[in-house]
Short mmCIF file of C-alpha atoms and ligand atoms in Angstrom, two decimals:
data_model
loop_
_atom_site.label_atom_id
_atom_site.label_comp_id
_atom_site.label_asym_id
_atom_site.label_seq_id
_atom_site.Cartn_x
_atom_site.Cartn_y
_atom_site.Cartn_z
CA MET X 158 0.74 -1.75 -15.89
CA THR X 159 1.28 -3.80 -19.04
CA LEU X 160 3.51 -6.90 -18.99
CA VAL X 161 4.47 -6.25 -22.64
CA ASP X 162 7.85 -4.80 -23.63
CA THR X 163 6.09 -2.34 -25.92
CA GLU X 164 9.27 -1.03 -27.62
CA ARG X 165 10.50 -4.55 -28.43
CA PHE X 166 7.03 -5.63 -29.61
CA GLU X 167 6.72 -2.60 -31.90
CA LYS X 168 10.20 -3.19 -33.39
CA THR X 169 9.44 -6.87 -33.95
CA TYR X 170 6.13 -5.95 -35.56
CA GLU X 171 7.80 -3.59 -38.03
CA LYS X 172 10.49 -6.17 -38.85
CA TYR X 173 7.93 -8.90 -39.66
CA SER X 174 5.74 -6.46 -41.59
CA GLU X 175 8.63 -5.67 -43.97
CA ILE X 176 8.42 -9.23 -45.33
CA GLY X 177 5.86 -9.16 -48.13
CA ARG X 178 4.98 -5.50 -47.47
CA THR X 179 2.95 -3.97 -50.32
CA ASP X 180 3.35 -0.34 -51.38
CA ARG X 181 0.06 0.41 -49.60
CA ASP X 182 1.42 -1.00 -46.34
CA GLY X 183 -0.46 -4.28 -46.54
CA LEU X 184 0.92 -7.78 -46.92
CA HIS X 185 1.37 -9.96 -49.99
CA ARG X 186 2.53 -13.17 -48.34
CA LEU X 187 0.75 -16.16 -49.89
CA THR X 188 1.24 -19.42 -48.09
CA LEU X 189 4.38 -21.42 -48.97
CA SER X 190 5.63 -18.61 -51.23
CA GLU X 191 9.15 -17.11 -51.06
CA THR X 192 7.85 -14.33 -48.76
CA ASP X 193 6.19 -16.91 -46.53
CA ALA X 194 9.51 -18.76 -46.44
CA ALA X 195 11.33 -15.57 -45.43
CA VAL X 196 8.95 -14.82 -42.57
CA ARG X 197 9.09 -18.45 -41.45
CA ASP X 198 12.90 -18.25 -41.37
CA LEU X 199 12.70 -15.11 -39.21
CA PHE X 200 10.18 -16.81 -36.91
CA VAL X 201 12.38 -19.91 -36.52
CA ALA X 202 15.41 -17.71 -35.77
CA ASP X 203 13.41 -15.92 -33.05
CA LEU X 204 12.35 -19.25 -31.56
CA GLU X 205 16.00 -20.39 -31.56
CA ASP X 206 17.01 -17.16 -29.78
CA LEU X 207 14.53 -18.10 -27.06
CA GLY X 208 16.14 -21.53 -26.75
CA LEU X 209 12.89 -23.28 -27.61
CA ASP X 210 12.65 -26.85 -28.77
CA ILE X 211 11.57 -26.43 -32.42
CA ARG X 212 9.46 -28.86 -34.45
CA ILE X 213 8.28 -28.56 -38.06
CA ASP X 214 5.65 -31.07 -39.12
CA GLU X 215 4.90 -32.57 -42.54
CA ILE X 216 2.39 -29.82 -43.38
CA GLY X 217 4.88 -27.12 -42.42
CA ASN X 218 3.29 -26.13 -39.11
CA ILE X 219 6.09 -24.65 -36.97
CA PHE X 220 6.10 -25.28 -33.18
CA GLY X 221 8.43 -23.94 -30.48
CA ARG X 222 8.24 -25.43 -26.99
CA ARG X 223 9.16 -23.66 -23.73
CA ASP X 224 9.43 -26.20 -20.94
CA GLY X 225 7.48 -25.95 -17.74
CA THR X 226 8.45 -26.99 -14.22
CA LYS X 227 6.31 -30.08 -14.93
CA PRO X 228 7.87 -30.94 -18.32
CA ASN X 229 5.50 -33.86 -18.97
CA ALA X 230 2.34 -31.92 -18.26
CA ALA X 231 0.03 -31.28 -21.21
CA PRO X 232 1.16 -28.01 -22.81
CA VAL X 233 -0.74 -24.82 -23.49
CA LEU X 234 -0.63 -24.08 -27.23
CA ILE X 235 -0.64 -20.44 -28.42
CA GLY X 236 -0.34 -18.92 -31.87
CA SER X 237 -2.00 -18.10 -35.19
CA HIS X 238 -0.82 -17.76 -38.83
CA LEU X 239 1.80 -15.78 -40.78
CA ASP X 240 0.35 -16.27 -44.27
CA SER X 241 -1.79 -13.50 -45.76
CA GLN X 242 -4.40 -12.87 -48.42
CA PRO X 243 -3.03 -11.73 -51.82
CA TYR X 244 -3.46 -8.07 -50.79
CA GLY X 245 -4.25 -8.42 -47.11
CA GLY X 246 -3.42 -6.46 -44.01
CA ARG X 247 -0.47 -6.71 -41.63
CA TYR X 248 -2.63 -7.71 -38.64
CA ASP X 249 -4.68 -10.73 -39.82
CA GLY X 250 -2.82 -13.72 -38.33
CA GLN X 251 0.53 -12.01 -37.86
CA LEU X 252 -0.74 -10.25 -34.74
CA GLY X 253 -1.54 -13.58 -33.09
CA VAL X 254 1.86 -15.12 -33.83
CA LEU X 255 3.75 -12.05 -32.62
CA ALA X 256 1.59 -11.77 -29.48
CA ALA X 257 2.55 -15.38 -28.70
CA LEU X 258 6.23 -14.63 -29.39
CA GLU X 259 6.14 -11.55 -27.11
CA THR X 260 4.42 -13.66 -24.42
CA LEU X 261 7.30 -16.17 -24.37
CA ARG X 262 9.85 -13.34 -24.45
CA LEU X 263 8.29 -11.55 -21.48
CA PHE X 264 8.06 -14.86 -19.59
CA GLU X 265 11.85 -15.05 -20.02
CA ASP X 266 12.41 -11.40 -19.02
CA ARG X 267 10.31 -11.75 -15.90
CA ASP X 268 11.55 -15.26 -14.99
CA ILE X 269 8.01 -16.53 -15.19
CA ASP X 270 8.32 -20.29 -14.86
CA THR X 271 5.00 -21.86 -15.76
CA SER X 272 4.22 -25.33 -14.47
CA ARG X 273 2.99 -26.49 -17.87
CA PRO X 274 5.06 -26.28 -21.06
CA VAL X 275 3.90 -23.53 -23.44
CA GLU X 276 4.12 -24.17 -27.19
CA ILE X 277 3.97 -21.44 -29.80
CA VAL X 278 2.70 -22.31 -33.29
CA ASN X 279 2.54 -20.82 -36.77
CA TRP X 280 -0.16 -22.72 -38.70
CA THR X 281 0.32 -23.35 -42.41
CA ASN X 282 -2.18 -21.81 -44.84
CA GLU X 283 -4.88 -20.45 -42.58
CA GLU X 284 -6.16 -18.21 -45.39
CA GLY X 285 -7.03 -20.83 -47.99
CA SER X 286 -6.33 -18.38 -50.82
CA ARG X 287 -3.48 -20.03 -52.78
CA PHE X 288 -4.43 -23.60 -51.73
CA LYS X 289 -7.87 -24.69 -50.54
CA PRO X 290 -9.25 -25.26 -47.98
CA ALA X 291 -8.54 -22.62 -45.38
CA LEU X 292 -7.35 -23.63 -41.88
CA MET X 293 -5.24 -26.22 -43.71
CA GLY X 294 -2.40 -26.74 -41.21
CA SER X 295 -4.63 -26.77 -38.14
CA GLY X 296 -7.15 -28.90 -40.03
CA VAL X 297 -4.62 -31.65 -40.73
CA PHE X 298 -3.29 -31.37 -37.17
CA THR X 299 -6.79 -31.97 -35.77
CA ASP X 300 -7.62 -34.77 -38.23
CA LYS X 301 -10.15 -32.78 -40.26
CA PHE X 302 -8.16 -33.29 -43.44
CA GLU X 303 -6.16 -36.30 -44.54
CA THR X 304 -2.42 -35.46 -44.87
CA GLU X 305 -1.75 -37.17 -48.23
CA GLU X 306 -4.83 -35.61 -49.79
CA ILE X 307 -3.84 -32.13 -48.64
CA LEU X 308 -0.24 -32.58 -49.83
CA SER X 309 -1.59 -33.34 -53.31
CA ASN X 310 -3.81 -30.21 -53.45
CA THR X 311 -2.58 -27.84 -56.17
CA ASP X 312 -2.70 -24.09 -56.74
CA ARG X 313 -3.77 -22.41 -59.99
CA ASP X 314 -0.35 -23.08 -61.52
CA GLY X 315 -0.61 -26.80 -60.73
CA ILE X 316 1.99 -26.64 -57.95
CA SER X 317 1.13 -29.10 -55.15
CA VAL X 318 1.28 -28.31 -51.43
CA GLU X 319 3.97 -30.99 -51.16
CA ALA X 320 6.14 -29.42 -53.87
CA ALA X 321 5.66 -25.93 -52.41
CA LEU X 322 6.67 -27.14 -48.94
CA GLN X 323 9.78 -28.84 -50.39
CA ASN X 324 10.58 -25.77 -52.43
CA ILE X 325 10.82 -23.59 -49.32
CA GLY X 326 12.32 -26.30 -47.14
CA TYR X 327 9.40 -26.59 -44.70
CA ASP X 328 8.38 -30.15 -45.52
CA GLY X 329 8.97 -31.19 -41.94
CA GLU X 330 9.60 -34.67 -40.61
CA SER X 331 7.22 -34.99 -37.70
CA PRO X 332 3.63 -36.14 -38.27
CA ALA X 333 1.15 -33.26 -38.39
CA LYS X 334 -0.62 -34.64 -35.36
CA PRO X 335 -0.61 -33.85 -31.62
CA MET X 336 2.18 -35.79 -29.87
CA GLU X 337 0.33 -35.57 -26.55
CA ASP X 338 -2.81 -34.13 -24.97
CA ILE X 339 -3.05 -30.37 -25.21
CA HIS X 340 -4.24 -28.59 -22.08
CA ALA X 341 -5.68 -25.51 -23.86
CA TYR X 342 -5.29 -23.39 -27.00
CA LEU X 343 -5.38 -19.60 -27.07
CA GLU X 344 -5.28 -17.22 -30.05
CA VAL X 345 -5.55 -13.46 -30.36
CA HIS X 346 -6.75 -12.05 -33.69
CA ILE X 347 -8.17 -8.86 -35.14
CA GLU X 348 -11.98 -8.80 -35.08
CA GLN X 349 -12.30 -8.16 -38.81
CA GLY X 350 -15.67 -6.56 -38.15
CA PRO X 351 -17.00 -3.22 -36.82
CA VAL X 352 -18.40 -4.17 -33.38
CA LEU X 353 -15.52 -3.50 -30.98
CA GLU X 354 -14.71 -0.18 -32.60
CA GLN X 355 -18.38 0.90 -32.51
CA ASN X 356 -18.54 -0.02 -28.81
CA GLU X 357 -15.12 1.55 -28.11
CA THR X 358 -13.99 -1.70 -26.51
CA ASN X 359 -10.35 -2.80 -26.46
CA VAL X 360 -10.81 -6.58 -26.30
CA GLY X 361 -13.45 -9.04 -27.51
CA ILE X 362 -13.79 -12.40 -25.78
CA VAL X 363 -15.18 -14.61 -28.52
CA ASP X 364 -18.13 -16.84 -27.59
CA GLY X 365 -18.16 -18.40 -31.06
CA VAL X 366 -17.59 -17.97 -34.76
CA PHE X 367 -19.70 -18.62 -37.90
CA GLY X 368 -19.82 -21.91 -39.75
CA MET X 369 -19.34 -21.85 -43.49
CA SER X 370 -19.52 -23.68 -46.81
CA TRP X 371 -17.15 -23.13 -49.77
CA LEU X 372 -18.63 -24.17 -53.11
CA GLU X 373 -17.49 -24.13 -56.72
CA ALA X 374 -20.10 -23.71 -59.48
CA THR X 375 -19.36 -24.34 -63.16
CA ILE X 376 -21.90 -23.30 -65.82
CA TYR X 377 -21.68 -24.84 -69.32
CA GLY X 378 -23.14 -23.03 -72.36
CA GLU X 379 -22.35 -22.96 -76.08
CA ALA X 380 -19.54 -20.91 -77.61
CA ASP X 381 -20.88 -18.80 -80.45
CA HIS X 382 -19.96 -15.82 -82.59
CA ALA X 383 -20.77 -12.47 -80.92
CA GLY X 384 -22.14 -11.15 -84.22
CA PRO X 385 -24.30 -13.46 -86.30
CA SER X 386 -25.69 -15.70 -83.51
CA PRO X 387 -29.21 -14.45 -82.65
CA ILE X 388 -29.52 -13.42 -79.00
CA HIS X 389 -32.47 -15.67 -78.18
CA SER X 390 -30.86 -18.82 -79.48
CA ARG X 391 -27.72 -18.39 -77.38
CA ASN X 392 -26.74 -20.48 -74.38
CA ASP X 393 -24.54 -17.90 -72.74
CA ALA X 394 -22.76 -19.32 -69.67
CA LEU X 395 -21.77 -15.86 -68.46
CA VAL X 396 -25.34 -14.48 -68.53
CA ALA X 397 -26.52 -17.48 -66.50
CA ALA X 398 -23.62 -17.04 -64.08
CA ALA X 399 -24.35 -13.34 -63.65
CA ASP X 400 -27.98 -14.10 -62.80
CA ALA X 401 -26.79 -16.75 -60.34
CA VAL X 402 -24.38 -14.34 -58.62
CA THR X 403 -27.16 -11.80 -58.13
CA ALA X 404 -29.49 -14.46 -56.74
CA ILE X 405 -26.75 -15.71 -54.39
CA ARG X 406 -26.20 -12.17 -53.14
CA ARG X 407 -29.96 -11.93 -52.34
CA LEU X 408 -29.82 -15.10 -50.22
CA SER X 409 -29.41 -13.00 -47.07
CA ASN X 410 -32.90 -11.53 -47.71
CA ARG X 411 -34.39 -15.02 -47.57
CA PHE X 412 -32.60 -16.48 -44.58
CA SER X 413 -31.60 -15.34 -41.13
CA ASP X 414 -30.10 -11.87 -41.19
CA ASP X 415 -26.61 -13.08 -40.31
CA VAL X 416 -26.22 -14.96 -43.62
CA VAL X 417 -23.34 -13.70 -45.74
CA THR X 418 -22.52 -14.85 -49.27
CA THR X 419 -19.49 -13.91 -51.36
CA VAL X 420 -18.43 -14.75 -54.91
CA GLY X 421 -14.70 -14.06 -54.82
CA GLU X 422 -13.30 -16.07 -57.72
CA PHE X 423 -14.71 -15.94 -61.25
CA SER X 424 -13.26 -17.33 -64.50
CA VAL X 425 -14.70 -17.17 -68.02
CA SER X 426 -13.84 -19.34 -71.01
CA PRO X 427 -12.81 -18.82 -73.76
CA ASP X 428 -12.50 -15.26 -72.41
CA SER X 429 -12.50 -13.68 -75.86
CA ILE X 430 -14.23 -10.42 -76.69
CA ASN X 431 -16.20 -11.76 -79.65
CA VAL X 432 -17.11 -15.26 -78.42
CA VAL X 433 -20.22 -16.11 -76.38
CA PRO X 434 -18.78 -17.69 -73.18
CA ASP X 435 -19.30 -21.43 -73.01
CA GLU X 436 -17.91 -22.11 -69.54
CA VAL X 437 -17.86 -20.04 -66.35
CA THR X 438 -16.51 -21.20 -62.98
CA PHE X 439 -16.98 -19.25 -59.77
CA SER X 440 -16.54 -19.73 -56.04
CA ILE X 441 -19.23 -19.24 -53.38
CA ASP X 442 -18.49 -18.56 -49.70
CA LEU X 443 -21.65 -18.94 -47.56
CA ARG X 444 -21.64 -18.33 -43.79
CA SER X 445 -23.95 -18.17 -40.80
CA TYR X 446 -23.75 -18.85 -37.07
CA ASP X 447 -26.57 -21.33 -37.61
CA ASP X 448 -25.37 -24.58 -39.25
CA ASP X 449 -28.85 -25.48 -40.46
CA THR X 450 -29.05 -22.14 -42.27
CA VAL X 451 -25.78 -22.93 -44.06
CA ALA X 452 -27.17 -26.35 -45.06
CA ARG X 453 -30.43 -24.81 -46.36
CA GLY X 454 -28.44 -22.08 -48.07
CA VAL X 455 -26.44 -24.64 -50.05
CA GLU X 456 -29.67 -26.34 -51.14
CA HIS X 457 -31.13 -22.99 -52.14
CA ILE X 458 -28.08 -22.09 -54.21
CA GLU X 459 -28.51 -25.35 -56.13
CA LYS X 460 -32.13 -24.39 -56.85
CA GLU X 461 -31.10 -20.92 -58.04
CA LEU X 462 -28.58 -22.50 -60.42
CA GLU X 463 -31.29 -24.80 -61.78
CA THR X 464 -33.54 -21.79 -62.43
CA VAL X 465 -30.96 -19.62 -64.21
CA CYS X 466 -29.72 -22.56 -66.30
CA GLU X 467 -33.22 -23.49 -67.35
CA ARG X 468 -33.81 -19.90 -68.49
CA GLU X 469 -30.54 -19.71 -70.47
CA GLY X 470 -30.45 -23.31 -71.74
CA THR X 471 -27.17 -24.01 -69.94
CA GLU X 472 -26.03 -26.84 -67.64
CA PHE X 473 -24.22 -26.59 -64.31
CA GLU X 474 -22.17 -28.52 -61.78
CA LEU X 475 -21.96 -27.54 -58.12
CA GLU X 476 -19.19 -28.97 -55.93
CA GLU X 477 -18.84 -28.38 -52.19
CA LEU X 478 -15.14 -27.79 -51.47
CA TRP X 479 -15.34 -27.35 -47.71
CA ARG X 480 -17.85 -27.20 -44.87
CA ILE X 481 -17.07 -26.26 -41.28
CA PRO X 482 -19.75 -25.99 -38.58
CA HIS X 483 -19.97 -22.94 -36.33
CA THR X 484 -17.73 -23.00 -33.26
CA GLU X 485 -18.57 -22.27 -29.62
CA PHE X 486 -15.38 -21.76 -27.60
CA SER X 487 -14.58 -23.14 -24.15
CA PRO X 488 -16.50 -21.21 -21.46
CA THR X 489 -13.79 -22.06 -18.89
CA VAL X 490 -11.01 -20.62 -21.03
CA CYS X 491 -13.21 -17.62 -21.90
CA ASP X 492 -13.62 -17.05 -18.14
CA ILE X 493 -9.85 -17.10 -17.71
CA VAL X 494 -9.49 -14.55 -20.50
CA THR X 495 -12.16 -12.43 -18.79
CA GLU X 496 -10.22 -12.60 -15.51
CA ALA X 497 -7.04 -11.59 -17.36
CA ALA X 498 -8.89 -8.69 -19.01
CA THR X 499 -10.11 -7.49 -15.62
CA GLU X 500 -6.56 -7.74 -14.23
CA SER X 501 -5.26 -5.92 -17.28
CA ASP X 502 -7.65 -3.08 -16.70
CA CYS X 503 -8.94 -2.80 -20.27
CA SER X 504 -12.48 -2.60 -21.64
CA TYR X 505 -13.83 -5.89 -22.95
CA GLN X 506 -17.02 -7.57 -24.11
CA ARG X 507 -18.26 -10.94 -25.39
CA ILE X 508 -18.62 -11.20 -29.14
CA ILE X 509 -19.42 -13.54 -32.06
CA GLY X 510 -17.01 -13.61 -35.01
CA GLY X 511 -17.72 -14.03 -38.74
CA ALA X 512 -14.28 -15.21 -39.86
CA GLY X 513 -12.79 -18.69 -39.55
CA HIS X 514 -9.71 -19.18 -37.37
CA ASP X 515 -7.36 -22.01 -36.51
CA ALA X 516 -8.93 -21.90 -33.05
CA ASN X 517 -12.09 -23.36 -34.63
CA TYR X 518 -10.38 -26.68 -35.25
CA LEU X 519 -8.27 -26.66 -32.08
CA ASN X 520 -11.54 -26.30 -30.18
CA ASP X 521 -12.42 -29.84 -31.27
CA ILE X 522 -9.41 -31.41 -29.54
CA THR X 523 -8.89 -29.16 -26.52
CA ASP X 524 -10.37 -26.21 -24.61
CA ALA X 525 -9.80 -23.30 -26.98
CA ALA X 526 -10.55 -19.62 -26.84
CA LEU X 527 -10.04 -16.63 -29.09
CA LEU X 528 -9.72 -12.97 -28.24
CA PHE X 529 -10.20 -10.07 -30.62
CA VAL X 530 -8.83 -6.58 -30.87
CA PRO X 531 -10.77 -3.94 -32.85
CA SER X 532 -10.46 -3.39 -36.61
CA VAL X 533 -10.75 0.25 -37.66
CA ASP X 534 -13.89 0.55 -39.84
CA GLY X 535 -14.08 -3.26 -39.59
CA LYS X 536 -11.74 -3.33 -42.61
CA THR X 537 -9.79 -6.50 -43.34
CA HIS X 538 -8.60 -8.75 -46.18
CA ASN X 539 -7.63 -5.36 -47.49
CA GLU X 540 -4.35 -3.41 -47.33
CA ALA X 541 -6.18 -0.71 -45.38
CA GLU X 542 -6.64 -3.15 -42.45
CA PHE X 543 -5.68 -1.27 -39.27
CA THR X 544 -5.78 -1.64 -35.50
CA GLU X 545 -4.77 1.12 -33.08
CA TRP X 546 -1.54 0.41 -31.26
CA GLU X 547 -3.21 1.00 -27.87
CA ASP X 548 -5.75 -1.77 -28.64
CA ILE X 549 -3.04 -4.14 -29.86
CA LEU X 550 -1.02 -3.70 -26.68
CA ALA X 551 -4.13 -4.21 -24.54
CA GLY X 552 -4.90 -7.43 -26.41
CA VAL X 553 -1.35 -8.76 -26.13
CA ASP X 554 -1.27 -8.00 -22.41
CA VAL X 555 -4.54 -9.86 -21.80
CA PHE X 556 -3.30 -12.70 -23.99
CA ALA X 557 -0.04 -13.03 -22.02
CA ARG X 558 -1.82 -12.96 -18.65
CA ALA X 559 -4.36 -15.57 -19.75
CA THR X 560 -1.59 -17.79 -21.15
CA ASN X 561 0.23 -17.56 -17.84
CA GLN X 562 -2.91 -18.52 -15.90
CA LEU X 563 -3.63 -21.46 -18.21
CA ALA X 564 -0.04 -22.67 -17.98
CA ASP X 565 -0.19 -22.63 -14.19
CA GLN X 566 -3.40 -24.61 -13.96
CA ASN X 567 -3.25 -28.08 -12.42
O1 HGY W 276 -12.00 -17.23 -44.48
C1 HGY W 276 -11.75 -16.87 -43.33
O2 HGY W 276 -12.61 -16.59 -42.53
C2 HGY W 276 -10.31 -16.76 -42.88
O3 HGY W 276 -9.80 -15.52 -43.31
N1 HGY W 276 -9.50 -17.84 -43.41
MN1 MN W 277 -6.77 -14.87 -39.93
MN1 MN W 278 -7.96 -13.95 -43.09
#
């Protein structure tokens, strides 16, 4: 029998999904935008309704604390992120925050008094789309990024994180740092891959997630007239970039079969129909569960850029924007999630994930674990992202039971 108030959870889910909803039922809710501000306001109001002690830190992370019978005990932290990709789905991140909210609500309904405090969190800018890097709020909180540096990061319009936080009124007072030890961190998230659905499993208990490198390559050529300039004397930055993108895509043939490479951003200058491009900048996202493979992949990408630029007579610069090693989550917390899954009478399996999550960074400062629910067709970062309601409710129930167990640990 589920602990979840399924009607309330469904209503809450619809209410949150209205904020930034796209006409194809996805979410357009970029971090620190007006829609992010609106969903943050709703979240804070819901935390106030629960009588939680609310804290907003200088990076805009929002915390709500429910006291335990041992108020000074190290808390259990639960949550995820409310920001989305430009045209993302309604489950990526939002599911984890609303599962944590429902957990605290059902604790209230059922007079569940945990010995440890339980803190809910919405992390700022998990996606890394508007501002880089990803996992920004949890990264500052766990000392991976320096606060001042992050606050000065700007988006494509030159707006800084600091100005965007001030603009929506979430430039909090408290330092974006733990105020105490944290007993454990737990997050539930959609799998964003095809495995659970293929295995017809409700819940994935995540052993670990891929490491990754984010790079930015800029190729410099010579602007020239599209007509009179002879083809073989051109230094066409776009032709070199196109060759590089194809070579980067083929990286997975050279390295371990879990390597994935993506070129998601691409800009051409002067971007005029009858001018040979003289400057092209593009992003590279390289991932693997093996950190050494990521390191060798970065070196190999540099070599590929050298080759294509030699051929085309262009120059290049390659900058690494972000590197995060793979994560292996806490076996003890994974065991507690397994126990909760058994109690909850759902199907479950261990799994490795390919996406980054705030849990990656929390895992460096406390015992962290992550649980997945299936993604239909593995689709995500796409408005068609979907998870069956039955799987969502199974995941939230397991999440709530595991949170309760963690919060009652000595
Ligand atoms: O990039 C990721 O894996 C996550 O969506 N931020
Ligand atoms: Mn996410
Ligand atoms: Mn995402």
